[in-house]
Tab-separated table of C-alpha atoms in Angstrom:
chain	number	residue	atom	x	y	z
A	1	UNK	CA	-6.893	-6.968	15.261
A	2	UNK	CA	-4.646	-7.415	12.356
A	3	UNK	CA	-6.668	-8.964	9.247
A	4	UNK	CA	-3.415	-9.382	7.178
A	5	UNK	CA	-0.500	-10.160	8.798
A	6	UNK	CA	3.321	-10.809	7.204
A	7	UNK	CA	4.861	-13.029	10.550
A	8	UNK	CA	8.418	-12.703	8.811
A	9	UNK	CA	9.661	-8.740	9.264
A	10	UNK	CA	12.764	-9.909	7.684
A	11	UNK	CA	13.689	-12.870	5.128
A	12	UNK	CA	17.671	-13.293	3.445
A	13	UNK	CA	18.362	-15.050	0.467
A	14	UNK	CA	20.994	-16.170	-1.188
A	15	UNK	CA	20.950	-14.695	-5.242
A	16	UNK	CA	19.677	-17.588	-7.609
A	17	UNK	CA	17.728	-19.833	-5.084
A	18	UNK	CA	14.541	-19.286	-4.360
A	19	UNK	CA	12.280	-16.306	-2.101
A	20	UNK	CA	9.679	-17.499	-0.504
A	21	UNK	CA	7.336	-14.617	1.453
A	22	UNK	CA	4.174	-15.298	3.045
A	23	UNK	CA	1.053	-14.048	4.230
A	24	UNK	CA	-1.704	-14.730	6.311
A	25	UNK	CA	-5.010	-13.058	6.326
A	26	UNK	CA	-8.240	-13.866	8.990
A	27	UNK	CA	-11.509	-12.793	7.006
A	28	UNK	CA	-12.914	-15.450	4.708
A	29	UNK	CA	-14.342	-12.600	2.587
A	30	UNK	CA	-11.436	-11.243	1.348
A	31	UNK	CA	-11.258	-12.446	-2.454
A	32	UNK	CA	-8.832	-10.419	-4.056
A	33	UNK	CA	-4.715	-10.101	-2.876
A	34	UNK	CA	-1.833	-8.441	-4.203
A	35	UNK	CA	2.153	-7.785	-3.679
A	36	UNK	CA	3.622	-4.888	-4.001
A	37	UNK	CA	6.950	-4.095	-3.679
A	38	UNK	CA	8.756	-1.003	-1.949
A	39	UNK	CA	12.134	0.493	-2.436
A	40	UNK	CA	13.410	3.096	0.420
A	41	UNK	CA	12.567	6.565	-0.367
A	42	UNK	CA	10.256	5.340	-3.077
A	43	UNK	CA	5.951	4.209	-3.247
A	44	UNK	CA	5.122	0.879	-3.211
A	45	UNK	CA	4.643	-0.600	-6.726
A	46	UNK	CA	2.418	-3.084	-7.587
A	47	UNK	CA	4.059	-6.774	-8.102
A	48	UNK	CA	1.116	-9.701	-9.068
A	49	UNK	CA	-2.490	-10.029	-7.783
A	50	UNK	CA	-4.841	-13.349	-7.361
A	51	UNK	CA	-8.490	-13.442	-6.983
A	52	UNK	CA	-10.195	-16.273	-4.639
A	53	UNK	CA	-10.947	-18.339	-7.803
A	54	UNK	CA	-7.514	-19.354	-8.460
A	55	UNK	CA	-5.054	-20.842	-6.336
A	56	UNK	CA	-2.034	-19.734	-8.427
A	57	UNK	CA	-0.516	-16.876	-11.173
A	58	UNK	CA	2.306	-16.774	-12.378
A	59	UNK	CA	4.376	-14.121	-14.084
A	60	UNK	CA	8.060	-14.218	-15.010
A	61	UNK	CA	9.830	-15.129	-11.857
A	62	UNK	CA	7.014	-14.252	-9.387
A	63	UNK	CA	4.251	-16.637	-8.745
A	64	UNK	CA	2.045	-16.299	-5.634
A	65	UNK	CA	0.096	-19.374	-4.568
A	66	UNK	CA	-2.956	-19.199	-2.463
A	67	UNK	CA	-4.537	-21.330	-0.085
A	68	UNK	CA	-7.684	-20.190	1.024
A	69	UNK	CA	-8.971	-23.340	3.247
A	70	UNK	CA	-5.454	-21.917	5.218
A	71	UNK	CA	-5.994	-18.296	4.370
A	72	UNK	CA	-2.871	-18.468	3.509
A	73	UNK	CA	-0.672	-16.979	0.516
A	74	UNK	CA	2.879	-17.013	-0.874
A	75	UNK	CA	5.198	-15.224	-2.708
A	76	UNK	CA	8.115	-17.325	-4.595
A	77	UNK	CA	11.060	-15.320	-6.743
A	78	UNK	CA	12.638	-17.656	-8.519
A	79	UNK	CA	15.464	-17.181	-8.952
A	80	UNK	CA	15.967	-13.931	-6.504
A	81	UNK	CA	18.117	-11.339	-7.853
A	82	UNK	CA	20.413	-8.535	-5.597
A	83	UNK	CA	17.584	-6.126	-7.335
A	84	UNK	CA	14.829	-8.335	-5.613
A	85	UNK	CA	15.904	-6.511	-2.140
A	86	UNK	CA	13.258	-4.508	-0.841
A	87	UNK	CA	10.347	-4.629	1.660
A	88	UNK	CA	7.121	-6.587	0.279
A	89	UNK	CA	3.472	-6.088	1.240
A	90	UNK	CA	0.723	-8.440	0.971
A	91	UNK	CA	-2.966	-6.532	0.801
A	92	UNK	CA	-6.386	-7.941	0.907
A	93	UNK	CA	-9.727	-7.202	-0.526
A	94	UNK	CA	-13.374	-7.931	-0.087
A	95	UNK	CA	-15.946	-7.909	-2.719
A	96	UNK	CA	-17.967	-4.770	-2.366
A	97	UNK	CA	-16.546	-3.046	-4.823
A	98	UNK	CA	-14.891	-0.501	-3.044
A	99	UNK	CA	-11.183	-1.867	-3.949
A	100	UNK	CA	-10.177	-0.861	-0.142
A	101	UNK	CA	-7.122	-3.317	0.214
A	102	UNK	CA	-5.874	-3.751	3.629
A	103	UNK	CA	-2.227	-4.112	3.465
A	104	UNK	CA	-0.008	-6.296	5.726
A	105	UNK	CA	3.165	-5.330	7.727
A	106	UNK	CA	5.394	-6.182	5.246
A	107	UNK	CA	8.952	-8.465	4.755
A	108	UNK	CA	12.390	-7.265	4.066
A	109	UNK	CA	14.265	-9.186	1.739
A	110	UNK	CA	17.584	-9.305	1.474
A	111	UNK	CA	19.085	-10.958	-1.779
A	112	UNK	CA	23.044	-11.382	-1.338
A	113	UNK	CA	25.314	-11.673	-4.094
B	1	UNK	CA	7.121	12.983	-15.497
B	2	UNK	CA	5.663	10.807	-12.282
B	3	UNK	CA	2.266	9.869	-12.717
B	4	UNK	CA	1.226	10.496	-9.138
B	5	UNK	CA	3.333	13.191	-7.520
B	6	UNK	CA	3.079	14.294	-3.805
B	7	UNK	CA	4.445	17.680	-2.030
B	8	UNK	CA	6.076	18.435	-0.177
B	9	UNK	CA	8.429	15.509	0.057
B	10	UNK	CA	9.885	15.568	3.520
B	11	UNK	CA	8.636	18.248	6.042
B	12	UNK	CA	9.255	18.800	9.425
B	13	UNK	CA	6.510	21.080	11.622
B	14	UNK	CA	5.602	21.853	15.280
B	15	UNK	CA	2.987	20.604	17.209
B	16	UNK	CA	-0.419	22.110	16.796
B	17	UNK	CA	0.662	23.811	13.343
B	18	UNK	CA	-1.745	22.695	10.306
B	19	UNK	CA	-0.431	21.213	7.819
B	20	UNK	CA	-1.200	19.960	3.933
B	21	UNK	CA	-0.347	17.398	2.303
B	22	UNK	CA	-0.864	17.363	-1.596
B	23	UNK	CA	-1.365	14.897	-4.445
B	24	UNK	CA	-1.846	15.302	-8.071
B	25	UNK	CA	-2.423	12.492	-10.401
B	26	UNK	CA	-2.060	12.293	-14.410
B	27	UNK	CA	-3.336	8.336	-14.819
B	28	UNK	CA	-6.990	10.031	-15.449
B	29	UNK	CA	-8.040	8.001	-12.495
B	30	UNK	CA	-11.058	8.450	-10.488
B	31	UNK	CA	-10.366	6.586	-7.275
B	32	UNK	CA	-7.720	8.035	-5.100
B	33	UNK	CA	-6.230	7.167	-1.131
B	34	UNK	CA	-4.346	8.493	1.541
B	35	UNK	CA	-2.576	6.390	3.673
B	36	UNK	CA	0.232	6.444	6.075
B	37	UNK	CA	3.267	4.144	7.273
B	38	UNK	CA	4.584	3.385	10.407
B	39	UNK	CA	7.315	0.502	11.219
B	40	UNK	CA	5.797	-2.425	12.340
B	41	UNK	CA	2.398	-1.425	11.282
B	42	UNK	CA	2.467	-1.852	7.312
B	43	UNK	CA	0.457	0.891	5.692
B	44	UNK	CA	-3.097	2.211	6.977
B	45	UNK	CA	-5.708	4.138	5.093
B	46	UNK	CA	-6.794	7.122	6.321
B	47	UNK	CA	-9.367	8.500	3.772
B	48	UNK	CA	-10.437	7.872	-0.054
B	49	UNK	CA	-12.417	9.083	-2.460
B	50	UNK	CA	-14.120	7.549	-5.699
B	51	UNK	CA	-14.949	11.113	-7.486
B	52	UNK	CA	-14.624	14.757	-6.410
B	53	UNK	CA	-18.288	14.512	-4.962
B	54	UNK	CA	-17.266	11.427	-2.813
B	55	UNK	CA	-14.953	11.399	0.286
B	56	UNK	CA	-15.023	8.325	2.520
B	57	UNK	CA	-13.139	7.580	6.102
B	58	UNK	CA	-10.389	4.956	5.966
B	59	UNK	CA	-9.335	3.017	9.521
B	60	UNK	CA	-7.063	5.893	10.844
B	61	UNK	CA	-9.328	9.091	9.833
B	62	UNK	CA	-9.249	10.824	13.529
B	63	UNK	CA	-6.924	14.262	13.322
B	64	UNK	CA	-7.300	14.283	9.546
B	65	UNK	CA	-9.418	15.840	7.038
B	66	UNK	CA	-9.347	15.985	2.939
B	67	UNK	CA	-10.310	17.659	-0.028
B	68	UNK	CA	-10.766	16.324	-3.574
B	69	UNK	CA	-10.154	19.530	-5.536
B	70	UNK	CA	-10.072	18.076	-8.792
B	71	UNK	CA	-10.305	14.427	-10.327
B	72	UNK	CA	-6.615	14.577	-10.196
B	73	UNK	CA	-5.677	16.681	-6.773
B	74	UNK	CA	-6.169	14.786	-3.591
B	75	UNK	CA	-4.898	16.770	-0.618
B	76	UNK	CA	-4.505	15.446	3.229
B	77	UNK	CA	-4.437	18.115	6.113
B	78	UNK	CA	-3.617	17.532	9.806
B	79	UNK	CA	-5.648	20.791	11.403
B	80	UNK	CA	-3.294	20.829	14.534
B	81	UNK	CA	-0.697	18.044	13.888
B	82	UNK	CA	0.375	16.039	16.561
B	83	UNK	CA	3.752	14.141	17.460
B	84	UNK	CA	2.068	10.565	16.592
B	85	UNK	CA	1.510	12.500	13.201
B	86	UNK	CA	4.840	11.489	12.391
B	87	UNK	CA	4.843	9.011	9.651
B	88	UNK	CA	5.430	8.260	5.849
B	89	UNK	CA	2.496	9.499	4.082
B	90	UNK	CA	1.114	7.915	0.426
B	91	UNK	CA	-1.364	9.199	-1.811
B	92	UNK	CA	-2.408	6.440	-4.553
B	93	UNK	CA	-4.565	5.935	-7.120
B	94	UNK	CA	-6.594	3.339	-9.040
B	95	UNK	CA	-9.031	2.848	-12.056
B	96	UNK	CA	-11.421	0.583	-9.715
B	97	UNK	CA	-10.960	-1.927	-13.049
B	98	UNK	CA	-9.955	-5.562	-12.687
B	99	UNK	CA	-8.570	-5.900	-9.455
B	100	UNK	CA	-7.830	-2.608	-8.876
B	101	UNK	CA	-4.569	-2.492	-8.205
B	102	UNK	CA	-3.704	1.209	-6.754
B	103	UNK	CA	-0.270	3.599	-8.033
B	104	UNK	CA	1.486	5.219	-5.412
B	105	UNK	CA	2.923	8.499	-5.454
B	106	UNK	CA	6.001	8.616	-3.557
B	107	UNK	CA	5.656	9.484	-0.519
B	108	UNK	CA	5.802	12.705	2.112
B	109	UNK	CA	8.136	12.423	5.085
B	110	UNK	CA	6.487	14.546	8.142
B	111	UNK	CA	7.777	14.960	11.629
B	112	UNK	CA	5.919	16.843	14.186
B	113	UNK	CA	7.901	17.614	17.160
């Protein structure tokens, strides 16, 4: 059973308007989430995080919003740039310590010029 | 120079051959993860390890072993690799600070056939 799931395998946007990816997670516990971002032949880097306190950060053009009563988060680019393209994982993390994040299946986006 | 650095970086091998997969880090971090990626199925830890004296199973540990060598080297083997074997294969790192966001290296390319 998938504990973080990305329903959207594939997301196009045109450049300047706005990205929006999300993810959905099952397990209440999970208090900590994070984006990366992954460009072919390259490792996932790491994008913005939230912890289960907050229900938003922001930084630059990415802000992730999260709703845990949903168990639901976002991902907004604003504006999305051709450089945006590239596949984007949401992972999820419980509190004991052990910082193993369970990572969703990921969205392919697609900004065009 | 790459701060986490994986080799080989594509590698194609026969059924029942063993096979290792290495990882050297220079962040100076303690925590480091293997995990693998499959289309459709996001990415999936197979083992980790918090010092050299600690090695842990991830979700996907069956066929798989590890060694922690060193705080930086990190190495995956498949004893007799298998055609499902065939994946994209990450070793990461993290300081287990904040929220413990983890590097990746960038990735090892295997097919078994």
């Amino acid at each position: 059973d998938q504990q973080v799931k990305q329903n959207s395998p594939s997301l196009s946007v045109q450049e300047g308007r706005i990205s929006i990816l999300n993810c959905d997670y099952t397990n209440s516990m999970f208090d900590y989430f994070l984006w990366y971002k992954k460009y072919p032949a390259e490792g996932p880097t790491f994008l913005i995080s939230i912890s289960s306190i907050k229900d938003k950060n922001e930084d630059g053009r990415f802000t992730v919003f999260l709703n845990k009563s949903a168990k639901h988060l976002s991902l907004h680019i604003v504006p999305s740039q051709p450089g945006d393209s590239a596949v984007y994982f949401c992972a999820a993390s419980g509190t004991s310590g052990t910082y193993k994040y369970i990572f969703g299946t990921g969205t392919r986006l697609k900004v065009l010029a | 120079d790459a701060d986490v650095t994986q080799t080989p970086r594509n590698r194609i091998t026969k059924t029942g051959k063993r096979i290792m997969l290495e990882c050297s880090q220079t962040k100076g971090h303690d925590r480091m993860y293997w995990y693998r990626q499959d289309p459709g199925l996001g990415l999936r830890l197979i083992y980790y390890s918090f010092d050299v004296k600690d090695i842990n199973k991830g979700e996907i540990s069956d066929g798989y072993s590890v060694s922690r060598q060193a705080q930086a080297k990190f190495s995956l083997s498949l004893e007799s690799a298998i055609p499902n074997q065939t994946a994209l294969y990450f070793c990461a790192t993290s300081d287990g600070i904040g929220v413990g966001e983890q590097f990746f290296g960038p990735g090892t390319r295997l097919t078994v056939l």
